Coordinates of N, CA and C and ligand atoms in Angstrom, one line a residue:
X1 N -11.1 8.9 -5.2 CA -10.6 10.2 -4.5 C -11.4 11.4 -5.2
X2 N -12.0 12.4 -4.5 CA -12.5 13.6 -4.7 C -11.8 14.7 -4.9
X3 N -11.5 14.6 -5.7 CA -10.4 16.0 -6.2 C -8.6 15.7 -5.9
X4 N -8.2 16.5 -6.3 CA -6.5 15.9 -6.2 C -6.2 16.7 -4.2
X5 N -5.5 15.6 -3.8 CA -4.6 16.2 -2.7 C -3.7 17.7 -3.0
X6 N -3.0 18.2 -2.1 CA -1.7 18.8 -2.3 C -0.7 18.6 -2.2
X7 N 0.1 17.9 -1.8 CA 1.3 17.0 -1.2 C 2.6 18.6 -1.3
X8 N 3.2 18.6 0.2 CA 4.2 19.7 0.2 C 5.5 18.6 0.2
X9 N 6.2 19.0 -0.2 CA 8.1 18.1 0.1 C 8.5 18.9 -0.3
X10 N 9.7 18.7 0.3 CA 11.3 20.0 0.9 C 11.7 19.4 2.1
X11 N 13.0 19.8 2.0 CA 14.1 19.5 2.7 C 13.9 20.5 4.2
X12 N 14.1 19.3 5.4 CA 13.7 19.8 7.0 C 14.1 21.3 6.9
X13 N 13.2 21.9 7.7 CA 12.9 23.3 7.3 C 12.8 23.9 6.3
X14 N 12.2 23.2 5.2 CA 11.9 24.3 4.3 C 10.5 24.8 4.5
X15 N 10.0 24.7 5.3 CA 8.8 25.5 5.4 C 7.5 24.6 5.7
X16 N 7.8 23.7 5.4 CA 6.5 22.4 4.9 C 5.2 22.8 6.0
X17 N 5.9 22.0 7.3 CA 4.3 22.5 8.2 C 3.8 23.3 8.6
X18 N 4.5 24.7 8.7 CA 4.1 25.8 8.8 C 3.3 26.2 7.7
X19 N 3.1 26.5 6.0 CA 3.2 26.3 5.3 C 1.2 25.4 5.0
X20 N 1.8 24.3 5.6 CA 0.7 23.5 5.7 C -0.4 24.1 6.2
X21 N 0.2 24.7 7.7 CA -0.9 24.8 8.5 C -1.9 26.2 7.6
X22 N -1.0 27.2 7.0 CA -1.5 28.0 6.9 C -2.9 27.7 5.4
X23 N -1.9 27.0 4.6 CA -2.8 26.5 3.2 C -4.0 25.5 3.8
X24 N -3.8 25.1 5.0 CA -5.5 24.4 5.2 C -6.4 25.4 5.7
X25 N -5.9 26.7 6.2 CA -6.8 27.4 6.7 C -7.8 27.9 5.5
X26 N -6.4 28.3 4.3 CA -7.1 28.9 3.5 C -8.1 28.2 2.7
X27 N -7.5 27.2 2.1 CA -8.6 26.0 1.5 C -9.3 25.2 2.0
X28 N -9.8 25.4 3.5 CA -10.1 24.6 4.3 C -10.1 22.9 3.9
X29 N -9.0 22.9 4.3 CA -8.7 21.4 3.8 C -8.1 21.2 5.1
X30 N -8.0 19.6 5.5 CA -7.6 19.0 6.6 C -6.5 19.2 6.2
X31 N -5.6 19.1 6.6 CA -4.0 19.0 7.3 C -3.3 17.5 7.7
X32 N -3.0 16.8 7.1 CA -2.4 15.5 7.1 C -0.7 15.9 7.4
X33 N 0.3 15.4 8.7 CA 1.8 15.4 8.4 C 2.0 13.8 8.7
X34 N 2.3 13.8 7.5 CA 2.9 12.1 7.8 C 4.0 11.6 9.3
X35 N 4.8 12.8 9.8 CA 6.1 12.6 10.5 C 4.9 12.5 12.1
X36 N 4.1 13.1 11.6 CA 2.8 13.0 13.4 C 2.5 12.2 12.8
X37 N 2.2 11.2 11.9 CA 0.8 10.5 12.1 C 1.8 8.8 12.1
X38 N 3.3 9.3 11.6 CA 4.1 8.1 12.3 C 4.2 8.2 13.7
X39 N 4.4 9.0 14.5 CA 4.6 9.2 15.9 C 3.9 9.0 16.2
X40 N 2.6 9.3 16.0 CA 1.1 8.2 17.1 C 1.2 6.7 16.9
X41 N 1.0 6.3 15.4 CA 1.3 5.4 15.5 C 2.3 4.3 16.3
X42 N 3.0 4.8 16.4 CA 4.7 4.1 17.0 C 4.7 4.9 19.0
X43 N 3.6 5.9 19.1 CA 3.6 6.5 20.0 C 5.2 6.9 20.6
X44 N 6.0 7.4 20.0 CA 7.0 7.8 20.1 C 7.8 9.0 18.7
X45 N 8.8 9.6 19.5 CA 8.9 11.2 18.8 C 9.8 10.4 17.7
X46 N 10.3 11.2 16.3 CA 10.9 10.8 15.4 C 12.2 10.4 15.8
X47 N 12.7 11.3 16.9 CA 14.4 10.9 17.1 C 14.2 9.3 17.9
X48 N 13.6 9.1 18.6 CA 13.2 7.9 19.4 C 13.2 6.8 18.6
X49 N 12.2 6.8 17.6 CA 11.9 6.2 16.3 C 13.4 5.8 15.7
X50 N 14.1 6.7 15.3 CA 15.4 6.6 14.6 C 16.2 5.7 16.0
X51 N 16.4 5.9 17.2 CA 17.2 5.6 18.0 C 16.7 3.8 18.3
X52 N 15.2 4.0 18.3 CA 14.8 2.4 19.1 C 15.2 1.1 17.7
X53 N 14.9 1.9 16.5 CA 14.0 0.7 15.5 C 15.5 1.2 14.0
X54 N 15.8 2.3 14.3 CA 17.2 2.6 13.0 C 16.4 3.0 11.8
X55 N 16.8 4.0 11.0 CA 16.3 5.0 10.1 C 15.2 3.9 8.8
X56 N 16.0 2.7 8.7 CA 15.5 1.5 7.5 C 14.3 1.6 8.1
X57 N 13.8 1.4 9.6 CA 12.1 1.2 9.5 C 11.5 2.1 9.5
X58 N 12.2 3.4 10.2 CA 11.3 4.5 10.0 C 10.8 4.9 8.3
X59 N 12.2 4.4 7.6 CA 11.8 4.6 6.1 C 10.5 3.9 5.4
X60 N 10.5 2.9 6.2 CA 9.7 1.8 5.7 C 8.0 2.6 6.0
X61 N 8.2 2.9 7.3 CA 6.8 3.2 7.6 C 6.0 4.6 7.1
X62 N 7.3 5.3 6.5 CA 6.7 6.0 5.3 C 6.0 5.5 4.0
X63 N 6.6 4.9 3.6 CA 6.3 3.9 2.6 C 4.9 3.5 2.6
X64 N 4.7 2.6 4.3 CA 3.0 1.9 4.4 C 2.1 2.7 4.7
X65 N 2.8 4.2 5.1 CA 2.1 5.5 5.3 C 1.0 5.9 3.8
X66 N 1.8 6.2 2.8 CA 1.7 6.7 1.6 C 0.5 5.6 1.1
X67 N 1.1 4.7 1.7 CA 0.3 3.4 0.3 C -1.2 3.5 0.9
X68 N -1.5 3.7 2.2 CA -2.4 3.5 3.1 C -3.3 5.0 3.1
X69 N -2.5 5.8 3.0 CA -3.0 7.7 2.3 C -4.0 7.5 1.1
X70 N -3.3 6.4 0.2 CA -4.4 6.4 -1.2 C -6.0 5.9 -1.4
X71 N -6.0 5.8 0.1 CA -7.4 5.3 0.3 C -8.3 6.5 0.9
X72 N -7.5 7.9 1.4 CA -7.7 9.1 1.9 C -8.8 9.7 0.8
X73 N -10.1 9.9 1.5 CA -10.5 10.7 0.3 C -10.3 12.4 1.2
X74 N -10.8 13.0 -0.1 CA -10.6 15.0 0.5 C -11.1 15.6 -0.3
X75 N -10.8 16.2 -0.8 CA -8.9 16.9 -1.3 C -8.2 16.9 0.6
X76 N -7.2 16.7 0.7 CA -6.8 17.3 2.1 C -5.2 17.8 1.4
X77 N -4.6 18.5 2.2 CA -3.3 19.1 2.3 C -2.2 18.1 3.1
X78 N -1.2 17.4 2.5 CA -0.6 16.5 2.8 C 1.0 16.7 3.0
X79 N 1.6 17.1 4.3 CA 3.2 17.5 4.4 C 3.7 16.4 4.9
X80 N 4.6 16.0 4.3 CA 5.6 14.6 4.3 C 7.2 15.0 4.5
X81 N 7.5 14.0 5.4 CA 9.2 14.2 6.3 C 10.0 14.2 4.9
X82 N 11.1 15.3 5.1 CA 12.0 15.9 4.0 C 12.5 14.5 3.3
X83 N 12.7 13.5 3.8 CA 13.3 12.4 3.1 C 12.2 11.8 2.4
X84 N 11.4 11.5 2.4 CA 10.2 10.9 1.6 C 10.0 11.0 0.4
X85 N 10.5 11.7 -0.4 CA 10.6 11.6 -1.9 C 11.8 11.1 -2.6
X86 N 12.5 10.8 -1.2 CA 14.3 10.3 -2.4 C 13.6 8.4 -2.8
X87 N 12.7 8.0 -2.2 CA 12.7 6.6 -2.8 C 11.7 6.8 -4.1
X88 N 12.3 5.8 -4.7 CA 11.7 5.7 -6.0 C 10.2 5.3 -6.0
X89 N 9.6 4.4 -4.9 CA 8.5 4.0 -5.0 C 7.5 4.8 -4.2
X90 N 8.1 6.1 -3.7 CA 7.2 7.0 -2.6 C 7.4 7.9 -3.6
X91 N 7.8 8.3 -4.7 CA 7.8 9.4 -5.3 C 6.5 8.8 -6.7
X92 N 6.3 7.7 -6.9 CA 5.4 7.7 -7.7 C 3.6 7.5 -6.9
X93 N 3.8 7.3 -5.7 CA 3.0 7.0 -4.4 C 2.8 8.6 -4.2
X94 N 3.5 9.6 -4.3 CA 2.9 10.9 -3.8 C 2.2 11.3 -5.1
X95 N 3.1 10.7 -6.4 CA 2.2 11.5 -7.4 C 0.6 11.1 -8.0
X96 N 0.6 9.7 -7.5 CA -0.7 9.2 -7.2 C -1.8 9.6 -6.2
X97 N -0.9 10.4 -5.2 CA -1.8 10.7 -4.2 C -2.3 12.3 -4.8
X98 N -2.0 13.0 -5.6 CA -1.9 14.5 -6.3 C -1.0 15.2 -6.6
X99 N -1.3 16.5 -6.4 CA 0.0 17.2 -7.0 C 0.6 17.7 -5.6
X100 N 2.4 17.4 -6.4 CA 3.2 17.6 -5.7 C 3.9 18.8 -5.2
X101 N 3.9 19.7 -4.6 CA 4.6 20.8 -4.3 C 6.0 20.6 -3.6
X102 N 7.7 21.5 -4.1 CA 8.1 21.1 -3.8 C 8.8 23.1 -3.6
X103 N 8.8 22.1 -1.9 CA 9.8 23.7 -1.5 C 10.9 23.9 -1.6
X104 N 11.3 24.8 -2.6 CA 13.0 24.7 -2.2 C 13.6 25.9 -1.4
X105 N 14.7 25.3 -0.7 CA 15.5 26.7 -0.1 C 16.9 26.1 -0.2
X106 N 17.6 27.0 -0.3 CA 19.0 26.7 -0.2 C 19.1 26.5 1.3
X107 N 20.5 25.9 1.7 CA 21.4 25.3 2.8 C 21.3 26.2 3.4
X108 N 21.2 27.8 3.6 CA 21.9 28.7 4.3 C 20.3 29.0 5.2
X109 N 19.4 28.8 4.1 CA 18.2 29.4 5.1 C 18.0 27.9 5.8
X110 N 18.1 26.8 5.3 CA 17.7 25.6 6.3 C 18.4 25.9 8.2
X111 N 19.8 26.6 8.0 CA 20.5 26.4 9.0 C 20.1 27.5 9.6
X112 N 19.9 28.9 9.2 CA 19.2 29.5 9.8 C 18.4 29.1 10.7
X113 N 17.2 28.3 10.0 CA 15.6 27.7 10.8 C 15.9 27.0 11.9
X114 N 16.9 26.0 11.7 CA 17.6 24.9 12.0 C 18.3 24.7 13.2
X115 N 19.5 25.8 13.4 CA 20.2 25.7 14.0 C 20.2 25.5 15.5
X116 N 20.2 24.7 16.3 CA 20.0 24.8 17.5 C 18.6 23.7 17.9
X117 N 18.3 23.4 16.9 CA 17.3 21.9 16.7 C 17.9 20.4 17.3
X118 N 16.9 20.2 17.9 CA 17.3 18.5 18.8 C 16.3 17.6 17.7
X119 N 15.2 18.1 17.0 CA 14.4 17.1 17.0 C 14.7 16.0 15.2
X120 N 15.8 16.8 14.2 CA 16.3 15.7 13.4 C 17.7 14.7 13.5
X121 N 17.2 14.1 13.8 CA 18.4 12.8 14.2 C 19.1 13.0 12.6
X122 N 18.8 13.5 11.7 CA 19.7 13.7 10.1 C 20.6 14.9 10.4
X123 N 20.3 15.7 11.5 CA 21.2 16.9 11.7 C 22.3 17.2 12.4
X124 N 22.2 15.9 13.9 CA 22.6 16.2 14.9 C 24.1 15.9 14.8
X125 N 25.2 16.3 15.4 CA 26.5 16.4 15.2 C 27.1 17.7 15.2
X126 N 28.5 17.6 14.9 CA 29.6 18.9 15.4 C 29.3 19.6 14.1
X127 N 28.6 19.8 12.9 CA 28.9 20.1 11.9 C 27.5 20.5 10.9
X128 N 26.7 20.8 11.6 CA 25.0 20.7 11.0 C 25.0 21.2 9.9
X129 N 25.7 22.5 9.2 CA 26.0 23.0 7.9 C 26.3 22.2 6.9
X130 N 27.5 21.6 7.4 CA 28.2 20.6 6.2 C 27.0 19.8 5.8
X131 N 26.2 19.0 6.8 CA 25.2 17.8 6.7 C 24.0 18.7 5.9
X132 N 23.6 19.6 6.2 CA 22.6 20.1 5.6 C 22.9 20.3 3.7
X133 N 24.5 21.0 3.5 CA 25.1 20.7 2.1 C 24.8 19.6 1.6
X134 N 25.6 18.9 2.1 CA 25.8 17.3 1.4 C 24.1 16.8 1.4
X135 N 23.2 16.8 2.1 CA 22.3 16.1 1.7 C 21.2 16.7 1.0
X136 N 21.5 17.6 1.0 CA 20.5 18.8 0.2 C 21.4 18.6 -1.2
X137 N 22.3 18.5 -1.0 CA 23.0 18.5 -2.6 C 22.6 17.0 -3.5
X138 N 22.9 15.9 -2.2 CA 22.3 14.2 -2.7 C 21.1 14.5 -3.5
X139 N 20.2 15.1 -2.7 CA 18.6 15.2 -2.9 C 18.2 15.7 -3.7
X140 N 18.4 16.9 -4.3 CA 18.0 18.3 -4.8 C 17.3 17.5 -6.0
X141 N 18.1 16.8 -6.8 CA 17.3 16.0 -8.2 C 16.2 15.2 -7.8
X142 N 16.3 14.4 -7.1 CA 15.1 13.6 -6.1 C 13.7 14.7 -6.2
X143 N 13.8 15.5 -5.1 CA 13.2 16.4 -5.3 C 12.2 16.6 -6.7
X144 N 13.5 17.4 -7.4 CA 12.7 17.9 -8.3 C 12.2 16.9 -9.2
X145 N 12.6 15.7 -9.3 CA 12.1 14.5 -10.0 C 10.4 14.4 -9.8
X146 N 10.5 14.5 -8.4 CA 9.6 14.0 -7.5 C 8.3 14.8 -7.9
X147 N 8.6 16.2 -8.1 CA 7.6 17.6 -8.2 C 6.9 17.7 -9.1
X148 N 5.9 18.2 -9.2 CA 4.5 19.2 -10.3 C 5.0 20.4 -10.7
X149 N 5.4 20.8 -9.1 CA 5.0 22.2 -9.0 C 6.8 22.5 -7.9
X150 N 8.1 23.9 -8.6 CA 8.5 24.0 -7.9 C 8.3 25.6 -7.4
X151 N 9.0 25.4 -5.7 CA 8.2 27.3 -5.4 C 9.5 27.2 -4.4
X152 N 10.2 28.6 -5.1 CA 11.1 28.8 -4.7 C 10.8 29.7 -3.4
X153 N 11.5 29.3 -2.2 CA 10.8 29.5 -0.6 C 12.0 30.8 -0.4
X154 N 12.6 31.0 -0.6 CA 14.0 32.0 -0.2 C 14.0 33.3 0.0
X155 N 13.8 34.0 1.5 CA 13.5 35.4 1.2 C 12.1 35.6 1.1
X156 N 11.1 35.1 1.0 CA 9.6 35.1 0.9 C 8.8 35.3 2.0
X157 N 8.1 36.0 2.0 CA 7.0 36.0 3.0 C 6.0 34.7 3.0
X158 N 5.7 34.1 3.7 CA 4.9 32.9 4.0 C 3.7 33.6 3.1
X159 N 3.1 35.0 3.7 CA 1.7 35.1 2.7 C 1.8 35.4 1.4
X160 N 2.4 35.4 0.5 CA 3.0 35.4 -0.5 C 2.9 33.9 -1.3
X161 N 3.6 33.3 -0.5 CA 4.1 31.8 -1.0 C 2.7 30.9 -0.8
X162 N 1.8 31.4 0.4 CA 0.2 30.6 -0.1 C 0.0 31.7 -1.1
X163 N 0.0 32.4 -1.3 CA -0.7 33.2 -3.1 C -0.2 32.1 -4.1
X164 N 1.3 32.2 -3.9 CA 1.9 31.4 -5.2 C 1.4 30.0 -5.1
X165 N 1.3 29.1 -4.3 CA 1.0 27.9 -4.3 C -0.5 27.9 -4.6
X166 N -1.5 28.7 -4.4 CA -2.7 28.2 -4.7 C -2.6 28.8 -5.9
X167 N -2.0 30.2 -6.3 CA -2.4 30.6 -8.3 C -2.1 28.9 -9.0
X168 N -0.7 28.3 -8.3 CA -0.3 27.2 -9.0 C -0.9 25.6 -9.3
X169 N -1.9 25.8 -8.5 CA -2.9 24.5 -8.1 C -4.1 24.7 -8.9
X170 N -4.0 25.8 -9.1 CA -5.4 26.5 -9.7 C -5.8 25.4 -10.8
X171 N -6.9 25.1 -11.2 CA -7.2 24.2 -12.4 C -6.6 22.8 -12.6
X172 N -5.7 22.8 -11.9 CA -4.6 21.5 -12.2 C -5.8 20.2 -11.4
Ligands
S3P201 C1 13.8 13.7 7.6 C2 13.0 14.8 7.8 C3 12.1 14.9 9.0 C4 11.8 13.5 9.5 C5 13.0 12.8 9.8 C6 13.9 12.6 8.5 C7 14.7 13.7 6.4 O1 10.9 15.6 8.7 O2 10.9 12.9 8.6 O3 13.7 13.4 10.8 O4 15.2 12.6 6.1 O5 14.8 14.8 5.8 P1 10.9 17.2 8.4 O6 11.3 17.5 7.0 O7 9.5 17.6 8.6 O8 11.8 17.9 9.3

């Protein structure tokens, strides 16, 4: 591999592909999202995925995603689906692939972004707040286990948060 990746993780809507899109511009680096490049694959959308085959494969096929990434040369910019760092063997799989960036935002701005969203089958129900708590609370150590680098997203201007993420990449 030619230089380290960047790998973004955070919890659905923290920012990741937007985020992405903008840090490849700046570093001209390709743009890799794992959550598209399972949907071509499977040629079906994530909720479909969850609905046809049940969350266990879609997990899985993150997993042969990552393993399959390490053959990626670049550097490229790498945003991976909010659950992808709670397994134990994708969190040492991203950190092989480079450094890890992890966005955090509290529950309040996720629902914000969020609310009114069809496309996470983790959200849908009479109660999207509560679900966003509880699993952002499960996760939050995951996360930061998982991370290099944490960049707190809250209240931030997007151009701002690529300043902070690239001072933070700098030399690493
Ligand atoms: C998930 C996050 C989603 C997608 C799937 C499951 C999760 O990606 O991978 O719906 O478990 O947090 P985004 O974080 O890009 O929304």
């Amino acid at each position: 591999m030619k230089g380290k990746h960047i790998i973004l993780t955070g919890f659905m809507g923290s920012g990741k592909s937007s985020i992405g899109i903008k840090l490849s511009y700046r570093l001209k680096r390709v743009l890799l999202d794992t959550d598209k490049l399972i949907e071509k694959k499977e040629n079906k959308s994530i909720s479909e995925i969850f609905e046809t085959f049940g969350e266990a494969y879609f997990r899985e096929q993150e997993t042969i995603l990552l393993e399959k990434l390490q053959e990626e040369t670049g550097p490229r910019i790498i945003s991976v689906g909010g659950g992808t760092p709670m397994r134990e063997e994708n969190r040492t799989l991203l950190k092989a692939l480079g450094i890890v960036i992890y966005l955090q935002v509290t529950p309040e701005t996720v629902y914000e972004r969020l609310k009114g969203d069809t496309t996470r089958p983790l959200l849908q129900g009479d109660d999207p707040m509560e679900k966003i708590r509880t699993l952002l609370a499960e996760r939050k150590e995951l996360y930061l286990a998982g991370a290099d680098v944490v960049i707190d997203c809250d209240g931030k201007q997007i151009n701002d948060l690529i300043e902070e993420i690239c001072e933070a990449v700098k030399g690493k």
